[in-house]
mmCIF file of C-alpha atoms in Angstrom:
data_model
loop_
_atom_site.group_PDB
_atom_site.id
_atom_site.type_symbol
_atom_site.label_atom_id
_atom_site.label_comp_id
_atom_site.label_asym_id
_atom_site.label_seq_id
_atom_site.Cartn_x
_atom_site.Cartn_y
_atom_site.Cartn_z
ATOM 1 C CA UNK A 29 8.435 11.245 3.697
ATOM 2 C CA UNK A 30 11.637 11.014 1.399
ATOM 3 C CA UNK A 31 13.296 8.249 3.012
ATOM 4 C CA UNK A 32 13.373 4.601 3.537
ATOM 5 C CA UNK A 33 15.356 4.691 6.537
ATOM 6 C CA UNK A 34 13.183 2.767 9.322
ATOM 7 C CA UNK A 35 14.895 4.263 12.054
ATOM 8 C CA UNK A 36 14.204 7.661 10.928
ATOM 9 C CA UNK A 37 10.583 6.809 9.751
ATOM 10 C CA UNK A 38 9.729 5.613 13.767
ATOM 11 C CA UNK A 39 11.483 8.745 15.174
ATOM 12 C CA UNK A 40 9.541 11.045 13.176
ATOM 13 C CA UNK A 41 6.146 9.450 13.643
ATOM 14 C CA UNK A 42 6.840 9.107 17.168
ATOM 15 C CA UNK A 43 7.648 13.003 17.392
ATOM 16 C CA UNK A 44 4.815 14.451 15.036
ATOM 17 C CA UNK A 45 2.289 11.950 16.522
ATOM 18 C CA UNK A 46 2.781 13.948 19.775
ATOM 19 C CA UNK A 47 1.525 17.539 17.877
ATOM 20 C CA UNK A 48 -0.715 16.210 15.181
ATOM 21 C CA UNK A 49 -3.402 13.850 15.653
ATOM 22 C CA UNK A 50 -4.222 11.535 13.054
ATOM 23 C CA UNK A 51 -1.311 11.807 11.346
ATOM 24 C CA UNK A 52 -0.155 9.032 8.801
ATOM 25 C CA UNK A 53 3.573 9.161 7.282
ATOM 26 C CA UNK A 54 4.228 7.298 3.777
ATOM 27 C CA UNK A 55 7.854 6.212 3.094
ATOM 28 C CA UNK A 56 9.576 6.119 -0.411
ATOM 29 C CA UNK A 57 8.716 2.776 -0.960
ATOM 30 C CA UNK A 58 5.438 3.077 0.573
ATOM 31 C CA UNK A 59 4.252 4.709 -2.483
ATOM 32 C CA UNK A 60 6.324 3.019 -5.130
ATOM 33 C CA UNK A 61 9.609 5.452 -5.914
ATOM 34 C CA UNK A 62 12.340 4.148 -6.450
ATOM 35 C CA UNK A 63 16.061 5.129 -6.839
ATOM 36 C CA UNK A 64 17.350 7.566 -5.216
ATOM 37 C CA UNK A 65 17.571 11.672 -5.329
ATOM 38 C CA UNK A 66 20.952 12.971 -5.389
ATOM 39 C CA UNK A 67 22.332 15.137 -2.600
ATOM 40 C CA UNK A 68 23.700 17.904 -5.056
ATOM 41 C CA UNK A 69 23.642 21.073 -2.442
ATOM 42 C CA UNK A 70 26.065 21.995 -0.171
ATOM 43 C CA UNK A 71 24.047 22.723 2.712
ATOM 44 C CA UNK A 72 21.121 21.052 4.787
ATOM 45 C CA UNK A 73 18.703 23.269 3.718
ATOM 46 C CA UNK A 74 19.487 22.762 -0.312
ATOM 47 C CA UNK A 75 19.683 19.313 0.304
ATOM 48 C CA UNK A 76 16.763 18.242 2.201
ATOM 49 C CA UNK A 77 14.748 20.852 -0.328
ATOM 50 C CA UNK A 78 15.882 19.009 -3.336
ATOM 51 C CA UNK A 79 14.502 15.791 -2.017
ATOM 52 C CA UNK A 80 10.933 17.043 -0.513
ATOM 53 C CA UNK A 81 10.600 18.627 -4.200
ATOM 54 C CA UNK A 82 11.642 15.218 -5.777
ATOM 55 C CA UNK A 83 9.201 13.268 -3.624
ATOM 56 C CA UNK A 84 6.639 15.574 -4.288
ATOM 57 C CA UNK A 85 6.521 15.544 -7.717
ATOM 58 C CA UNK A 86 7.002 11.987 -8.055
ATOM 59 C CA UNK A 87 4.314 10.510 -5.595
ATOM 60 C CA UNK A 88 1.655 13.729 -5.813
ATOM 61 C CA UNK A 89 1.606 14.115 -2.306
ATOM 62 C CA UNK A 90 2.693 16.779 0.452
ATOM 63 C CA UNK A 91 6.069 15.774 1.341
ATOM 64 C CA UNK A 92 8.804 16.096 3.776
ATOM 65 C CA UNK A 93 12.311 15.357 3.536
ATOM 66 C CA UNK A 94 14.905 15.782 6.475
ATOM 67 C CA UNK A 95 18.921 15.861 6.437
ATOM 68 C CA UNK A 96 20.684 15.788 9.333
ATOM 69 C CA UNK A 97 24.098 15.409 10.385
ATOM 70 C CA UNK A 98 26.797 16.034 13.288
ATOM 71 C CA UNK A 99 28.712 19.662 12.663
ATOM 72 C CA UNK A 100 32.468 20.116 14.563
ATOM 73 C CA UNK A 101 33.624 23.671 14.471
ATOM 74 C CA UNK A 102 37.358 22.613 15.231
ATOM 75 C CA UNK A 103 37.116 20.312 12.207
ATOM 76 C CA UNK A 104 35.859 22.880 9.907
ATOM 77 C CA UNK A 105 32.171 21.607 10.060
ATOM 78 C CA UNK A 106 33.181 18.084 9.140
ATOM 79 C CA UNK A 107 31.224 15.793 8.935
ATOM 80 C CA UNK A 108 28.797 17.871 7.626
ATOM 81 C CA UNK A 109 26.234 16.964 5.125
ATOM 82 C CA UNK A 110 28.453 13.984 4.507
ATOM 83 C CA UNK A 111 27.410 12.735 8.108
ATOM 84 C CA UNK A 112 26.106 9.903 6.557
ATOM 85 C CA UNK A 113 28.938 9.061 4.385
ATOM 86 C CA UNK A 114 31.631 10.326 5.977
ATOM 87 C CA UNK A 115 34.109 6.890 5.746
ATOM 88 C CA UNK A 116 32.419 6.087 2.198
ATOM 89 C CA UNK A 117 31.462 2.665 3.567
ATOM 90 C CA UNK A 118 29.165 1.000 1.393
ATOM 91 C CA UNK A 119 27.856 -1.228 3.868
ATOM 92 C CA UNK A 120 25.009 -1.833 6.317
ATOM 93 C CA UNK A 121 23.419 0.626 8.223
ATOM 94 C CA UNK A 122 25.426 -0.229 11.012
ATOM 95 C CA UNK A 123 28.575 -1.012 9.345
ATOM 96 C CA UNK A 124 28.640 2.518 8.031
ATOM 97 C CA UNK A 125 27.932 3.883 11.609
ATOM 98 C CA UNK A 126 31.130 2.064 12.846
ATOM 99 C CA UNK A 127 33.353 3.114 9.992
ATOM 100 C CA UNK A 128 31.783 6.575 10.847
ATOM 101 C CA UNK A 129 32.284 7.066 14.211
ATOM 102 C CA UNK A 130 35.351 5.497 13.960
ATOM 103 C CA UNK A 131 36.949 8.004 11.770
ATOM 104 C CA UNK A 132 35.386 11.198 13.724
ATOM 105 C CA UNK A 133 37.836 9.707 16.188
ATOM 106 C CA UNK A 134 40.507 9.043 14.576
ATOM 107 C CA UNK A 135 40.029 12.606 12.898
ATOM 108 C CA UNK A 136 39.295 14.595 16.571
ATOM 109 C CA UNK A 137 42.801 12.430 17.859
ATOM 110 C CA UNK A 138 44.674 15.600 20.211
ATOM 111 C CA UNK A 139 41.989 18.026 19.366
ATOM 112 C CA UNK A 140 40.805 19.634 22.851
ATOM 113 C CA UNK A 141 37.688 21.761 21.354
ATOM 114 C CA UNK A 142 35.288 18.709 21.260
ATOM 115 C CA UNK A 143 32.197 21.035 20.643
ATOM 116 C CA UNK A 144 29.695 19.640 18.314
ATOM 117 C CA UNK A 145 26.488 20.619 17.294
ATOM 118 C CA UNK A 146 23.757 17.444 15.912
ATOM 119 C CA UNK A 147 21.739 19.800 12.798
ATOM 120 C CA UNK A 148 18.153 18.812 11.604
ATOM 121 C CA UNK A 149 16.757 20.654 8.964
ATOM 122 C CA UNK A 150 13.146 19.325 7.484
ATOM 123 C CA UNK A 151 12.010 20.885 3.986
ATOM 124 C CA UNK A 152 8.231 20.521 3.207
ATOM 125 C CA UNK A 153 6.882 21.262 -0.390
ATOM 126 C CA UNK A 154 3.774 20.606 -2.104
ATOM 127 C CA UNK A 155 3.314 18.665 -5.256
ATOM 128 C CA UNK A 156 1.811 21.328 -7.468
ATOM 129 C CA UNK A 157 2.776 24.001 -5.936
ATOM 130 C CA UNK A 158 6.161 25.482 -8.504
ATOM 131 C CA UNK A 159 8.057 26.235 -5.269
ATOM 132 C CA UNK A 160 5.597 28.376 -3.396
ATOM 133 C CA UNK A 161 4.957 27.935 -0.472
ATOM 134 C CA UNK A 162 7.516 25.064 0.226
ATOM 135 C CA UNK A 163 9.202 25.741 3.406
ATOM 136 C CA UNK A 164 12.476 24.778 5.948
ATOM 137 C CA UNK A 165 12.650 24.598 9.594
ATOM 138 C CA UNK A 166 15.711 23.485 11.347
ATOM 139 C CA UNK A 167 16.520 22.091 14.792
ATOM 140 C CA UNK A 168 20.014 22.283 16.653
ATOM 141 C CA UNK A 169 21.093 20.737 19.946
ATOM 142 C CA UNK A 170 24.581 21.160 21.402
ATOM 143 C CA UNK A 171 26.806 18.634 23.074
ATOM 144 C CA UNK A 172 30.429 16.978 23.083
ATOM 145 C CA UNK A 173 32.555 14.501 21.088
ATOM 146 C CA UNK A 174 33.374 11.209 23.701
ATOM 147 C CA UNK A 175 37.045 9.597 23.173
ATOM 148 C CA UNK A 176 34.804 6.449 23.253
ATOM 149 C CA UNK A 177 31.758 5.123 22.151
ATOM 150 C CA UNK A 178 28.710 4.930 25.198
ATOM 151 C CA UNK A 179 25.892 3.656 25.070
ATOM 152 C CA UNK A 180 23.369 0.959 22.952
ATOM 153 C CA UNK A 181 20.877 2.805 21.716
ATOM 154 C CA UNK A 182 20.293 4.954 18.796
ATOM 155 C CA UNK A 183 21.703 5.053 15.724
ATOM 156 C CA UNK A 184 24.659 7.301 13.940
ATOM 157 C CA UNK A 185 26.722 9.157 15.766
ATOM 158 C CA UNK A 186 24.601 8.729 18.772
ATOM 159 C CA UNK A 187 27.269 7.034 20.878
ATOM 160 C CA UNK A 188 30.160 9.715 20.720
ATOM 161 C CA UNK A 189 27.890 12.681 21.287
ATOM 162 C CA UNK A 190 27.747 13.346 24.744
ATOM 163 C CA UNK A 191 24.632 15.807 26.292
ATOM 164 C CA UNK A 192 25.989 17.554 29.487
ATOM 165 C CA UNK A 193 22.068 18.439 30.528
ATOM 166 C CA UNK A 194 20.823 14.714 31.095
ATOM 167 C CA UNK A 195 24.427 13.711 31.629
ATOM 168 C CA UNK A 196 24.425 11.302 28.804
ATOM 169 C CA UNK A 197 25.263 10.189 24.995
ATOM 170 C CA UNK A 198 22.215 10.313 23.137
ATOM 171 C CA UNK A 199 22.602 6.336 22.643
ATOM 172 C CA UNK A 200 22.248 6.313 26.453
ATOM 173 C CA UNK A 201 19.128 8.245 25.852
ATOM 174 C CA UNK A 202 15.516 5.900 26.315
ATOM 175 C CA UNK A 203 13.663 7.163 22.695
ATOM 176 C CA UNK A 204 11.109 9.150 25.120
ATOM 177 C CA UNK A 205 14.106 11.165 26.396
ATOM 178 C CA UNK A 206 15.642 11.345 22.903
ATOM 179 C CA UNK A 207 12.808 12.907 21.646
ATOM 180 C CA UNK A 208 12.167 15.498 23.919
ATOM 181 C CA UNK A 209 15.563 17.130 23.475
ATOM 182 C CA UNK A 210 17.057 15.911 20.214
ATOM 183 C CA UNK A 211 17.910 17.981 16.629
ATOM 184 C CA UNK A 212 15.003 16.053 15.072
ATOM 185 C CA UNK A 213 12.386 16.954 17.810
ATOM 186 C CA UNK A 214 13.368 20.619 17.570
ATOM 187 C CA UNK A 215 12.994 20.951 14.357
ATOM 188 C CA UNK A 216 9.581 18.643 14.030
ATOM 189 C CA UNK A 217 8.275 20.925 17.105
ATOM 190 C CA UNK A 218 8.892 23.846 14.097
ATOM 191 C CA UNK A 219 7.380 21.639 11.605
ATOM 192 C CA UNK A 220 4.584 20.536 13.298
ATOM 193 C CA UNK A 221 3.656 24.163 14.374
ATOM 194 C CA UNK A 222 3.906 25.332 10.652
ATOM 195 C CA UNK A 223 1.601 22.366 9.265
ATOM 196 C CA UNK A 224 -0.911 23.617 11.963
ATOM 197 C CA UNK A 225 -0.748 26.879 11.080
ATOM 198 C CA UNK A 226 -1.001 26.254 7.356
ATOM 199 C CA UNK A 227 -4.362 23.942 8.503
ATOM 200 C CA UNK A 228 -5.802 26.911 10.344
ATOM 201 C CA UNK A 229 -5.483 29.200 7.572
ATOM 202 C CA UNK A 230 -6.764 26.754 4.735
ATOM 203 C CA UNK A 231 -9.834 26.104 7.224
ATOM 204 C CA UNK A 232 -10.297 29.933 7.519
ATOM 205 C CA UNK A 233 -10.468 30.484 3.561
ATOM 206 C CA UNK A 234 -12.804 27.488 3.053
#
């Protein structure tokens, strides 16, 4: 998987382990890339495509790659696919969470329309494969921007983002109710489907 985030590594294991069994994830550094693959596109999908690719070719293996990020309509899709860097903080994990989240406040200050809309979109592609083949699913889940932060748990944006149908931010979410109704399980539900399907057709031609 094209990522060294540990966070992100246990979600997704957690969520695929629960639709494929036997299933063993390798981080970047698991197999010995290093640096890091620029996000050049200006979408989920381009983005999280040009990193599966770049993993791909680099470690010969069947890769994934995810990007995610928190989309609000009244601020013209900001953050965007610079979720992760929206306050260009440079530090910790967590320190760029708070300079995050505090900014998507002081950016939503007076604005009534707190819709927002958490996007996953997962690329897969294939190490010798030119392209074909290589695939996206994506996974959406709607909620609200808080005035305040609620809530421990999770990571990102996780404590502003408010879920009306469990009556909770996600970061008030335990991980077992996280992943049954987050982005990420959505659209790992849609990837794990599609690497099953791919399995049933490769056992058929053999």
């Amino acid at each position: 998987m094209a990522t060294r985030n540990k966070n992100k590594m246990c979600e997704f294991e957690a969520l695929l382990a629960e639709h494929i069994e036997g299933i063993e994830l390798l981080s970047l550094d698991d197999v010995g890339i290093v640096g890091e693959t620029p996000e050049t596109g200006t979408t989920f999908e381009e983005n999280t495509m040009i990193k599966a690719r770049a993993a791909a070719a680099e470690s010969g293996y069947l890769s994934i790659a995810d990007d995610s990020g928190l989309v609000v309509p009244a601020l013209g899709g900001e953050p965007g696919v610079r979720s992760a860097r929206y306050a260009g903080c440079e530090g910790s994990p967590a320190e760029r969470d708070r300079a995050n989240n505090a900014l998507l406040l002081k950016n939503m200050a007076g604005i009534k329309d707190r819709y927002a809309e958490f996007v996953c979109c997962i690329a897969c592609a294939y190490p010798k494969g030119g392209g074909e083949g290589d695939f996206v699913v994506t996974g959406r889940v709607s909620g609200e921007i808080l005035c305040e932060p609620r809530g421990s748990g999770g990571f990102g944006y996780d404590p502003l983002f408010w879920y009306d149908e469990l009556g909770k931010t996600f970061a008030e979410l335990s991980p077992e109710e996280k992943n049954k109704v987050s982005h990420r399980a959505v659209a790992v539900m849609a990837l794990a489907e599609k690497l099953k399907e791919i399995k049933r057709i490769r056992e058929l031609l053999c």
